[in-house]
mmCIF file of C-alpha atoms in Angstrom:
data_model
loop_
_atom_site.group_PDB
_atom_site.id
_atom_site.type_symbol
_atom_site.label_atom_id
_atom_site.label_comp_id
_atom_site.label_asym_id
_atom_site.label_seq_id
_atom_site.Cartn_x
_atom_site.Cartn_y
_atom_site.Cartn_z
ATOM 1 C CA UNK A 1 -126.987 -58.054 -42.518
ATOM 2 C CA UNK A 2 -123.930 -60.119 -42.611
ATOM 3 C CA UNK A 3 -123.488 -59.714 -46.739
ATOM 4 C CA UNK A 4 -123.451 -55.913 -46.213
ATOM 5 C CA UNK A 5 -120.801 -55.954 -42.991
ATOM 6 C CA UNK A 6 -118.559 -58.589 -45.362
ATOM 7 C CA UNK A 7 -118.951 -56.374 -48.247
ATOM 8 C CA UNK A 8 -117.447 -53.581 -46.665
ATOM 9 C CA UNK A 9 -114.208 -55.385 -45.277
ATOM 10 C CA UNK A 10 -113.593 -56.326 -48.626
ATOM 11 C CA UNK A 11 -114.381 -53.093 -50.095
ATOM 12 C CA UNK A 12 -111.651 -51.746 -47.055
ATOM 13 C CA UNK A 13 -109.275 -54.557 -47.443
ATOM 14 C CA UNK A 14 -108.697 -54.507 -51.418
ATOM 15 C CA UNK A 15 -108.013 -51.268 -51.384
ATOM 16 C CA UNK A 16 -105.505 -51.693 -48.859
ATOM 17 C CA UNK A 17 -104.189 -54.563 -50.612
ATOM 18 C CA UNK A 18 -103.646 -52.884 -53.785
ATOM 19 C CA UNK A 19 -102.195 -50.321 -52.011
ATOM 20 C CA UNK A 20 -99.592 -52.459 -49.603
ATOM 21 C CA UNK A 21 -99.538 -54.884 -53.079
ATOM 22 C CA UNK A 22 -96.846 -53.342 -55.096
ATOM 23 C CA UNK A 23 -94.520 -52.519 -52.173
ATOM 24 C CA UNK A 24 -94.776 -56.595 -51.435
ATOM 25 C CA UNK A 25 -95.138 -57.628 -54.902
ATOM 26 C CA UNK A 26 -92.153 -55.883 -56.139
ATOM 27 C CA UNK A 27 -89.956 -56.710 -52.556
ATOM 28 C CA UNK A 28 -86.567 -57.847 -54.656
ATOM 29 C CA UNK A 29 -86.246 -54.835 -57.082
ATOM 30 C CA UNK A 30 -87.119 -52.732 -54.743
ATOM 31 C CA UNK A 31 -84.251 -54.187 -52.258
ATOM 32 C CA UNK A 32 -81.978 -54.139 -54.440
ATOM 33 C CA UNK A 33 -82.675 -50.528 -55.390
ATOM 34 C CA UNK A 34 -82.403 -49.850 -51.640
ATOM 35 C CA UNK A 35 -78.869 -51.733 -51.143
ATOM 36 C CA UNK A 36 -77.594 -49.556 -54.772
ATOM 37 C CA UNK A 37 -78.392 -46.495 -52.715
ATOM 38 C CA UNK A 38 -76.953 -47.545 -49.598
ATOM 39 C CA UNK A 39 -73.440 -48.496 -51.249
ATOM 40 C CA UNK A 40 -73.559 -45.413 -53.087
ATOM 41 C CA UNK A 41 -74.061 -43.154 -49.920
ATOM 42 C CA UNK A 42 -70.946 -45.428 -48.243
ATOM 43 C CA UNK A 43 -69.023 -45.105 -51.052
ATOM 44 C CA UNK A 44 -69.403 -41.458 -51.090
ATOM 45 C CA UNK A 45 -68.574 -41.320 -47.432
ATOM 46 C CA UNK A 46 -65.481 -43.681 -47.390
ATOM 47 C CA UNK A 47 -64.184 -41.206 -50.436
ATOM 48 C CA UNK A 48 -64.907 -38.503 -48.047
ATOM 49 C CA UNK A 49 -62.919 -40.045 -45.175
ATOM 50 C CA UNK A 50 -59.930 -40.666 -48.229
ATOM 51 C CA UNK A 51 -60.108 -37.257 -49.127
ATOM 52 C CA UNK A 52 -59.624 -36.074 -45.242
ATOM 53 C CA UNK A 53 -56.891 -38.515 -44.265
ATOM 54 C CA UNK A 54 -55.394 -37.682 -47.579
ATOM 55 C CA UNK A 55 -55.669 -33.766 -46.523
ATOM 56 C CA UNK A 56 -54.734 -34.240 -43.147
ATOM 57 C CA UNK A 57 -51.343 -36.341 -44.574
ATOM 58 C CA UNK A 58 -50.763 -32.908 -46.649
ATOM 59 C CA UNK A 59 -51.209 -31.180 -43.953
ATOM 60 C CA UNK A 60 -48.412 -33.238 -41.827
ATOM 61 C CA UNK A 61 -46.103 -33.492 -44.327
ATOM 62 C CA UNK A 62 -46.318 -29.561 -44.517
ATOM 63 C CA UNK A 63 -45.672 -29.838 -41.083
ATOM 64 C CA UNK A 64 -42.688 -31.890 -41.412
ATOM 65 C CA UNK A 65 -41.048 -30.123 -44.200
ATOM 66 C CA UNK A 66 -41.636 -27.002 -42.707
ATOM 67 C CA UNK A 67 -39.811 -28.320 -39.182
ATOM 68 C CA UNK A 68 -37.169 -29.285 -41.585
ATOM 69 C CA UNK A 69 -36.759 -26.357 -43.343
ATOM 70 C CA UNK A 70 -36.575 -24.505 -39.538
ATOM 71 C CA UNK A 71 -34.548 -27.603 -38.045
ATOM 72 C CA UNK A 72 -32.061 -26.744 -41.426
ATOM 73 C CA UNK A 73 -32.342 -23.148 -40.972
ATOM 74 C CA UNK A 74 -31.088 -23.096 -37.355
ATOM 75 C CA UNK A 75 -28.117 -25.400 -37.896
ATOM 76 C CA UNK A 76 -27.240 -23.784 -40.850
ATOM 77 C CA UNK A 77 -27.118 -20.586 -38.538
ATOM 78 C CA UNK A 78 -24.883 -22.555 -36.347
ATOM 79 C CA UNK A 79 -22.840 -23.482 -38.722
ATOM 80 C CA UNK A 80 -22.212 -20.003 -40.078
ATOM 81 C CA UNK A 81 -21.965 -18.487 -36.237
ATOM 82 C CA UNK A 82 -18.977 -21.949 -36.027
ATOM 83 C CA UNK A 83 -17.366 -20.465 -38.990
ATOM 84 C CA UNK A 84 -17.227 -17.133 -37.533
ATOM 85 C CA UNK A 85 -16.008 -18.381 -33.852
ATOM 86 C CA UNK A 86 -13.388 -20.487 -35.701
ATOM 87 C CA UNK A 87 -11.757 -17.522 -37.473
ATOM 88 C CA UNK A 88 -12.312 -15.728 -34.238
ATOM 89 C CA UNK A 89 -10.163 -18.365 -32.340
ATOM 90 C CA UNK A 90 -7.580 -18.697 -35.094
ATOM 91 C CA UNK A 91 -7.711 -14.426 -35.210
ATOM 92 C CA UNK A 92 -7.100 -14.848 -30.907
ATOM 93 C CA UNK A 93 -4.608 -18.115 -31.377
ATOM 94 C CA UNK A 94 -2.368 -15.912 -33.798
ATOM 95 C CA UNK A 95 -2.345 -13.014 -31.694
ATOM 96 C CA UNK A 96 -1.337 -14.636 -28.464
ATOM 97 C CA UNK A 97 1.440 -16.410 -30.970
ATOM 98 C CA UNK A 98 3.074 -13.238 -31.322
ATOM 99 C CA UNK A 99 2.520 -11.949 -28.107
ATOM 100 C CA UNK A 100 4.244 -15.171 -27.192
ATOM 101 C CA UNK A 101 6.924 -14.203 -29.090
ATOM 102 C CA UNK A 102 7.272 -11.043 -27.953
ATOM 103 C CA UNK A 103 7.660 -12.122 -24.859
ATOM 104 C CA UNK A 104 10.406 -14.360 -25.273
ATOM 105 C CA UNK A 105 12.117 -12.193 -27.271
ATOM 106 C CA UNK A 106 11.841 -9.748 -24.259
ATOM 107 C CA UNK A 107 12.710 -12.886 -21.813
ATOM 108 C CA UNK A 108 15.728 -13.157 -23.927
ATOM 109 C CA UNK A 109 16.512 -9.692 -23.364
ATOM 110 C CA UNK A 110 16.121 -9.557 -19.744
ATOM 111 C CA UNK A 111 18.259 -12.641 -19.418
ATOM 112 C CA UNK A 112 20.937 -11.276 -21.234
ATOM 113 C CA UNK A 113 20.761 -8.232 -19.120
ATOM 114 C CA UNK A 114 20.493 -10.175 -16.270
ATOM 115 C CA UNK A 115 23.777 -11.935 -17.072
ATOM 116 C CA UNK A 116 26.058 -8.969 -17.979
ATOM 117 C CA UNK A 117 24.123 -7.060 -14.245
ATOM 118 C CA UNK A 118 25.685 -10.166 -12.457
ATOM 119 C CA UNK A 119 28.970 -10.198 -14.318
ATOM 120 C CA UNK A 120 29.474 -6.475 -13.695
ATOM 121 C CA UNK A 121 28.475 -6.747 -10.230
ATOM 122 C CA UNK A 122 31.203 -9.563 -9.944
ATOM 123 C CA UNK A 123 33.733 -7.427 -11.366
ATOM 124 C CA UNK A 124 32.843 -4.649 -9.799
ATOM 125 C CA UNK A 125 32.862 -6.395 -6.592
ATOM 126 C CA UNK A 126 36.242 -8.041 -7.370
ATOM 127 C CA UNK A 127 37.496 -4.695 -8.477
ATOM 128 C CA UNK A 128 36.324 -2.974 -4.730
ATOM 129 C CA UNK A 129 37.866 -6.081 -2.752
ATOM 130 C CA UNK A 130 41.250 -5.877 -4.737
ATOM 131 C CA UNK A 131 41.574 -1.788 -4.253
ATOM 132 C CA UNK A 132 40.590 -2.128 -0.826
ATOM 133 C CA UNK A 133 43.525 -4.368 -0.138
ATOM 134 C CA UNK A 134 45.864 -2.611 -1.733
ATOM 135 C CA UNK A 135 44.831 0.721 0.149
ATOM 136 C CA UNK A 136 44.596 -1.442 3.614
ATOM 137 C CA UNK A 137 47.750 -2.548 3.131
ATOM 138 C CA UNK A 138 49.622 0.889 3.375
ATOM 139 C CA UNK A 139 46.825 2.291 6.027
ATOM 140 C CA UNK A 140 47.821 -0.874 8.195
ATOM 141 C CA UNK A 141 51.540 0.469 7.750
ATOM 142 C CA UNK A 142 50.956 3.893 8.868
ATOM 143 C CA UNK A 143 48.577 2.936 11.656
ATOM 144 C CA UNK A 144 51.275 1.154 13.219
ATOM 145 C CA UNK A 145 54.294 3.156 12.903
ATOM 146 C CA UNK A 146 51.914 6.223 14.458
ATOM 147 C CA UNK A 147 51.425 4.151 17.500
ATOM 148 C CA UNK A 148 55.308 3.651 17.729
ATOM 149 C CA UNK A 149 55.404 7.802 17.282
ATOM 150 C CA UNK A 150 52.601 7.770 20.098
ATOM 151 C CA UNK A 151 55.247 5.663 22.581
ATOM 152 C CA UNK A 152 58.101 7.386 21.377
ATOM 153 C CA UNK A 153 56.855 10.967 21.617
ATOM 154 C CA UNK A 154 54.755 10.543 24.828
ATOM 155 C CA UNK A 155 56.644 12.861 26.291
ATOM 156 C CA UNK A 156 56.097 15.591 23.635
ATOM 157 C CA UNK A 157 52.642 16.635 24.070
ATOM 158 C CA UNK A 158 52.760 18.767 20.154
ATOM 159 C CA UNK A 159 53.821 15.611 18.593
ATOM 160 C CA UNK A 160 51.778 13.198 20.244
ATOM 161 C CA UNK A 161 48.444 15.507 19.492
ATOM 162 C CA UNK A 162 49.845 15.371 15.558
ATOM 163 C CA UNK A 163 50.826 11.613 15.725
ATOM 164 C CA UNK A 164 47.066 10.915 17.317
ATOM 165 C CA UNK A 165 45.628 12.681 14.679
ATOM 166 C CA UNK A 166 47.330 10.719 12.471
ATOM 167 C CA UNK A 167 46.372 7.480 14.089
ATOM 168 C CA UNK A 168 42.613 8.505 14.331
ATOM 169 C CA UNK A 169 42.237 9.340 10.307
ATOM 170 C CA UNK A 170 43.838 6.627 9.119
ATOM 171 C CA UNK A 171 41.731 4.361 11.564
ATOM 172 C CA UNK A 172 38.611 6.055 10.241
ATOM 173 C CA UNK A 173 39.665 5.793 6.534
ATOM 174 C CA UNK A 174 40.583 1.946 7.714
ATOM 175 C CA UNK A 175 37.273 1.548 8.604
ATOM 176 C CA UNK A 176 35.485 3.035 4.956
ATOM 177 C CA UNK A 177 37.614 0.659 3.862
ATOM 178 C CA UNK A 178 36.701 -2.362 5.961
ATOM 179 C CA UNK A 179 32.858 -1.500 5.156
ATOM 180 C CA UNK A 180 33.262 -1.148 1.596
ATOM 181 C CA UNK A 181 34.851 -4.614 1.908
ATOM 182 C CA UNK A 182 31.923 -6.137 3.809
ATOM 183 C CA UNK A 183 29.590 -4.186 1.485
ATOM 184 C CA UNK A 184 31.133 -5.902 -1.379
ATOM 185 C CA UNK A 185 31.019 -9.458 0.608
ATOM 186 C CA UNK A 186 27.593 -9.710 2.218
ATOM 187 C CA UNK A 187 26.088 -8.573 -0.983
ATOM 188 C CA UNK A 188 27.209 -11.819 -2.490
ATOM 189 C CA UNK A 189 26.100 -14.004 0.707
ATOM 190 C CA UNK A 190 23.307 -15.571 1.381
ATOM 191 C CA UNK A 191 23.854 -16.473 4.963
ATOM 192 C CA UNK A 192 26.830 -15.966 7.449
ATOM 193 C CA UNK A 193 27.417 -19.329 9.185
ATOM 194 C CA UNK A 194 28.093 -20.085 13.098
ATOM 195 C CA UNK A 195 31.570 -20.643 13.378
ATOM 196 C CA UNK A 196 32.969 -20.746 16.643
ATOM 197 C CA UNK A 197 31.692 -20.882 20.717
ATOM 198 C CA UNK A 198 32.192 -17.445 22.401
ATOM 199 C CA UNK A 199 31.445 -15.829 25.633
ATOM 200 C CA UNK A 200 29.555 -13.520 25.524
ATOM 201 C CA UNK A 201 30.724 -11.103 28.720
ATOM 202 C CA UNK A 202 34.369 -11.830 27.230
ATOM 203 C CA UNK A 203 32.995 -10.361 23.937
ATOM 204 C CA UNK A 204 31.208 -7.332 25.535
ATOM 205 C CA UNK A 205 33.861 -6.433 27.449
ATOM 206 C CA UNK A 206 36.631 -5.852 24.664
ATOM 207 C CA UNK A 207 34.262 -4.024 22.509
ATOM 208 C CA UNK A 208 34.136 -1.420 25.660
ATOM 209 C CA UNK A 209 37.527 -1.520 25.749
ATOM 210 C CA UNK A 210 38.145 -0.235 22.124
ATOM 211 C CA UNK A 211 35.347 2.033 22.278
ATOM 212 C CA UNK A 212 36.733 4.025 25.379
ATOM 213 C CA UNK A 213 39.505 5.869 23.519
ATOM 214 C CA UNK A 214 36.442 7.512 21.440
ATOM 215 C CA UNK A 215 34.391 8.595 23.965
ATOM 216 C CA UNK A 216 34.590 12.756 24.302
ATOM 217 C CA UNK A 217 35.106 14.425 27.940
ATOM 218 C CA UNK A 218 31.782 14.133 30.106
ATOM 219 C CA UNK A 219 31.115 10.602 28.702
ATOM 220 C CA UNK A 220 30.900 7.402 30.110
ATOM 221 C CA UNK A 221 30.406 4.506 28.956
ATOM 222 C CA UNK A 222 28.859 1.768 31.152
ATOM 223 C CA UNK A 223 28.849 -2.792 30.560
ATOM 224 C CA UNK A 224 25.915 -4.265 32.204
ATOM 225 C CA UNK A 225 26.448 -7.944 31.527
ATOM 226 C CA UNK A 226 24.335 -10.205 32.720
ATOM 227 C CA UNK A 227 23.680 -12.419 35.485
ATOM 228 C CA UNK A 228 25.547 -15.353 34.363
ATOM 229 C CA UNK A 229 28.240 -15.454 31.722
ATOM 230 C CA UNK A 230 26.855 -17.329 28.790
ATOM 231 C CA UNK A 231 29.172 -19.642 26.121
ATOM 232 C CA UNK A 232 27.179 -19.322 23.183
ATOM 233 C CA UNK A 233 27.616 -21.300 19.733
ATOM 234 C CA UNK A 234 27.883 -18.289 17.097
ATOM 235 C CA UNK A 235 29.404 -16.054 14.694
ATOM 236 C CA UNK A 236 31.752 -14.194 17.407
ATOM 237 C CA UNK A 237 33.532 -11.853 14.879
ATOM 238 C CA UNK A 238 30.219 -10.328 13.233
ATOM 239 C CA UNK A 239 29.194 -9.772 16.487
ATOM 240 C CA UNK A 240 32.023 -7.985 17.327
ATOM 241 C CA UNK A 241 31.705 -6.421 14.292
ATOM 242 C CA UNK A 242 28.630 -5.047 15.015
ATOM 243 C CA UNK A 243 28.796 -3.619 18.652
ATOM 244 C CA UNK A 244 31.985 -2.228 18.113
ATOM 245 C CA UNK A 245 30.042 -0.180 14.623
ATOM 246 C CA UNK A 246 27.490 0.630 17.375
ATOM 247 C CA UNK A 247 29.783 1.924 20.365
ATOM 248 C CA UNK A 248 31.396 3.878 17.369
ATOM 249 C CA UNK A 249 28.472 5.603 16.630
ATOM 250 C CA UNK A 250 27.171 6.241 20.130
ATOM 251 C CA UNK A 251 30.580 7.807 20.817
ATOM 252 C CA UNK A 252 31.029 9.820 17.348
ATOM 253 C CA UNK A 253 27.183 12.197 18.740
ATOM 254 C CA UNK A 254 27.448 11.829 22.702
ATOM 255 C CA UNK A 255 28.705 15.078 23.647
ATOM 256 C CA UNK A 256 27.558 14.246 27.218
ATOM 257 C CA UNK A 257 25.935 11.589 29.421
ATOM 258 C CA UNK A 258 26.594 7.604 29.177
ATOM 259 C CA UNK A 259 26.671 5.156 26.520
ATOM 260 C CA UNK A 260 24.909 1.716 28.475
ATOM 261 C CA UNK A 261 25.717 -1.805 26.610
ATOM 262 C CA UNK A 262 23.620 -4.122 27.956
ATOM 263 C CA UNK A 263 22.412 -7.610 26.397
ATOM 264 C CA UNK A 264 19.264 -10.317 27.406
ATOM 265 C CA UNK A 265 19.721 -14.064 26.667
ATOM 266 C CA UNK A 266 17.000 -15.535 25.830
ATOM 267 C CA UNK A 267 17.544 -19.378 26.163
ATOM 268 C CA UNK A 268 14.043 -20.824 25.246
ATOM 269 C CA UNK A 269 13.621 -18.573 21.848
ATOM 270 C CA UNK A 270 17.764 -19.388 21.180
ATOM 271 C CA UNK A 271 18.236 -15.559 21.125
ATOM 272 C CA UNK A 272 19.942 -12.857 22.227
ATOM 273 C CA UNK A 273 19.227 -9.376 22.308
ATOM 274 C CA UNK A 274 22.015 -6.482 23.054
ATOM 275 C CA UNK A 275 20.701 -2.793 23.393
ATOM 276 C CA UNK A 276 23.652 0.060 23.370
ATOM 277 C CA UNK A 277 21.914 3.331 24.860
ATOM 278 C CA UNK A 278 23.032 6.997 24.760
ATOM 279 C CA UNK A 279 22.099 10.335 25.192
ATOM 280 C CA UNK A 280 23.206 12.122 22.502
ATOM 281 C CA UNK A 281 20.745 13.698 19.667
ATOM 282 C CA UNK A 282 18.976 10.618 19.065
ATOM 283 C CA UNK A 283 17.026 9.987 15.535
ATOM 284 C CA UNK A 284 13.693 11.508 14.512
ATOM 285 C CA UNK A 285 10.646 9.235 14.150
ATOM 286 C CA UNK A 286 10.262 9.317 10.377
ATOM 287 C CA UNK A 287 14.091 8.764 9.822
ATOM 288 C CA UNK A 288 14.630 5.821 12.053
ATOM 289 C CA UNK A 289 14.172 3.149 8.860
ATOM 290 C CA UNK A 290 16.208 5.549 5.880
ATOM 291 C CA UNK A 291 19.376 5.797 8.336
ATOM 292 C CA UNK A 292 19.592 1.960 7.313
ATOM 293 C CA UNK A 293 19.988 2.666 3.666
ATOM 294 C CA UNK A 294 23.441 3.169 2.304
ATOM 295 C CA UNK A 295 24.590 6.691 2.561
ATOM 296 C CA UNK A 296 22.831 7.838 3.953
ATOM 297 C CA UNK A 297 23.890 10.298 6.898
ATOM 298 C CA UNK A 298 21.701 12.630 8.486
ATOM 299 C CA UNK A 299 24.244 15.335 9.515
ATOM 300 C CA UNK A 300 26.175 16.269 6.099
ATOM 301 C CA UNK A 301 29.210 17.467 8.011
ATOM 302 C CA UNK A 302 29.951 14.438 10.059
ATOM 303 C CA UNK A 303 32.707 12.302 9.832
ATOM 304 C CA UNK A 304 31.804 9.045 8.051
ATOM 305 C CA UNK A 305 30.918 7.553 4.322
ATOM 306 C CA UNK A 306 26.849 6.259 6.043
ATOM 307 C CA UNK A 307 27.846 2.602 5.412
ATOM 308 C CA UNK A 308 27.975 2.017 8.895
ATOM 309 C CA UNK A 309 24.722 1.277 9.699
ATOM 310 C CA UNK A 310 23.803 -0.679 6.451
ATOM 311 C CA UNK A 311 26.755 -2.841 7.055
ATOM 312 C CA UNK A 312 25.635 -3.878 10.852
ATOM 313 C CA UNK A 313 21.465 -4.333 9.528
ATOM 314 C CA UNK A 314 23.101 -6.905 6.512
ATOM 315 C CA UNK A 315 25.243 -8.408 9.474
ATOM 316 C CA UNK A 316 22.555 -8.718 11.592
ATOM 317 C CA UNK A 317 19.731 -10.330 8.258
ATOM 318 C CA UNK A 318 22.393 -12.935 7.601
ATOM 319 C CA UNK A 319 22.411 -14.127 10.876
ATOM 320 C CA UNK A 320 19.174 -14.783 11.029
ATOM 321 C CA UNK A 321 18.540 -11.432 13.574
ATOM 322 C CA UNK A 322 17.282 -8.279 13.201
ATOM 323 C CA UNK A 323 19.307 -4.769 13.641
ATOM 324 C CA UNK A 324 16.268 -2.055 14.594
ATOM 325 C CA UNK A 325 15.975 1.412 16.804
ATOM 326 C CA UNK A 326 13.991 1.845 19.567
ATOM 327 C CA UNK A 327 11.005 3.903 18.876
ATOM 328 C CA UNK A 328 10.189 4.279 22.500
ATOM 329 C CA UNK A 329 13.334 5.810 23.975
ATOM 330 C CA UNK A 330 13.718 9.698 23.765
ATOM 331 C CA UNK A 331 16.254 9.914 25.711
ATOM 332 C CA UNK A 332 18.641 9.582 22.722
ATOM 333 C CA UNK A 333 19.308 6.827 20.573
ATOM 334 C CA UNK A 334 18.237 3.187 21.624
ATOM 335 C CA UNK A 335 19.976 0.333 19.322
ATOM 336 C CA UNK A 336 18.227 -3.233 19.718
ATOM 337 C CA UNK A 337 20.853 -5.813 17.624
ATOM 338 C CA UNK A 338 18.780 -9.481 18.025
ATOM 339 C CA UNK A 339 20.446 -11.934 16.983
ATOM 340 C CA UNK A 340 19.844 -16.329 17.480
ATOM 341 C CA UNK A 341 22.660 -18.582 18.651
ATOM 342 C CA UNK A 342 22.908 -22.278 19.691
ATOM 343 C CA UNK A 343 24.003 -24.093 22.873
ATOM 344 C CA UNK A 344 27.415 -26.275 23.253
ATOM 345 C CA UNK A 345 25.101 -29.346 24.519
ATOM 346 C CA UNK A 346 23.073 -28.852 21.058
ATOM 347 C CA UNK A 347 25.962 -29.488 18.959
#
């Protein structure tokens, strides 16, 4: 039994040998078949791999040139966009030139005119101050020898109404004469300086005293000084000037009433404010600032050239004061002349 069981493992092994034989027998061929395959399929990869790094290169240098091509676009844009700013800018820049130009040319002008406005108004102020003088000169003469009528004649009531007459026109052409001359002066002054120490009750008191001879029947004319008697460091005779302008004025349109001076010293502010009241027509509201401008009158028929007024407001701005009416008095015309001063001690 054991010849039949060893016959059949050889009968299953040779054929199992002869099958496994070849693949064993043959082992170095076959390998190297085997590795010629294997090279060949890595070969064929790695040129793969080549081929997709080379495509993908392509594809980024596309890339590149084509951000170039943009990047040289844009600043090409730029550069044409420069170009056109530029001739813009030199456009604007030649433009403004001649505006420039222009406007010199116009500065030149005004300059010029500026110059001959000044030199006119220099001879045309020397002009007014030398014609004034020469027509003061006679009014002075027959001002006085009308007062020596006045004495002589008192007796002779016709001649002495004729020689007053006399007296009072050539007064009132004196004064269009005197204000012309101030017009003429202050206009070419910046400031009026303090020249001497006055008082101030002395002051008020001969201003009274001239303006009583113009005062019509019916009218008084009252001085309420103050308190104390002040001696004030200031420009006395443009002072003067000015309240005797005022009491002229009050006088010329009170037909009836009082005419009240009266004046505030105001020691810590270094000012002093006068007020002359009346009660004659007064001025309306909207006219109270245009009876300031130069003549200007607001009854056509009365006496006077309207310098008056103007003459006392310049007074008054180059003293450093003010010359203003009094909006709230309707009782007739209110007159408020401020103007500063210094103290003796201060000196």
């Amino acid at each position: 039994m054991l010849r039949p069981v060893c016959f059949r493992l050889f009968l299953l092994f040779v054929p199992a040998f002869f099958v496994c034989a070849p693949v064993a027998y043959a082992g170095p061929e076959h390998v190297n078949s085997a590795a010629d395959s294997l090279g060949t399929t890595s070969g064929r990869e790695e040129r793969a791999d080549e081929a997709v790094l080379r495509q993908r290169q392509l594809r980024n240098t596309d890339l590149i040139i084509a951000l170039m091509g943009g990047v040289l676009l844009l600043g090409g844009l730029g550069l044409a966009r420069l170009v056109r700013l530029n001739r813009r800018l030199k456009a604007s820049e030649e433009v403004v030139k001649a505006q420039n130009r222009d406007l010199m040319a116009v500065g030149e002008e005004l300059r010029t005119a500026k110059e001959r406005a000044e030199q006119a108004s220099r001879m045309k102020s020397n002009f007014i101050q030398s014609m004034s003088h020469e027509v003061r000169t006679p009014l002075n003469s027959i001002i006085g020898f009308s007062q020596v009528l006045v004495s002589k004649f008192r007796n002779d009531p016709t001649v002495e109404e004729y020689v007053s007459i006399i007296e009072a026109s050539s007064l009132s052409l004196l004064r269009m004469v005197d204000d012309v001359l101030d017009i003429a002066y202050l206009d070419q002054t910046d400031a009026l300086p303090r020249t001497d120490y006055c008082s101030v009750n002395n002051r008020c008191h001969e201003c009274v005293a001239k303006a009583l001879s113009q005062l019509k029947a019916g009218v008084t004319m009252i001085l309420e000084p103050s308190a104390e008697d002040p001696v004030l460091h200031t420009n006395s005779k443009r002072v003067v000037q000015v309240l005797q302008h005022l009491l002229h004025n009050a006088a010329k349109f009170t037909v009836e009433g009082e005419i009240i001076l009266t004046y505030t010293c105001r020691i810590p502010e270094r000012t002093m404010l006068f007020t002359i009241s009346d009660t004659g027509p007064g001025i309306p509201a909207e006219k109270q600032e245009a009876v300031f401008e130069r003549f200007v009158k607001l009854d056509t028929f009365a006496q006077g050239t309207g310098l008056g007024l103007p003459v006392c407001r310049l007074i008054a701005a180059k003293l450093g004061g003010s010359l203003r009416v009094d909006p709230s008095y309707t009782e007739g015309c209110r007159m408020i002349f401020e103007v500063p001063f210094g103290l003796p001690e201060e000196i």
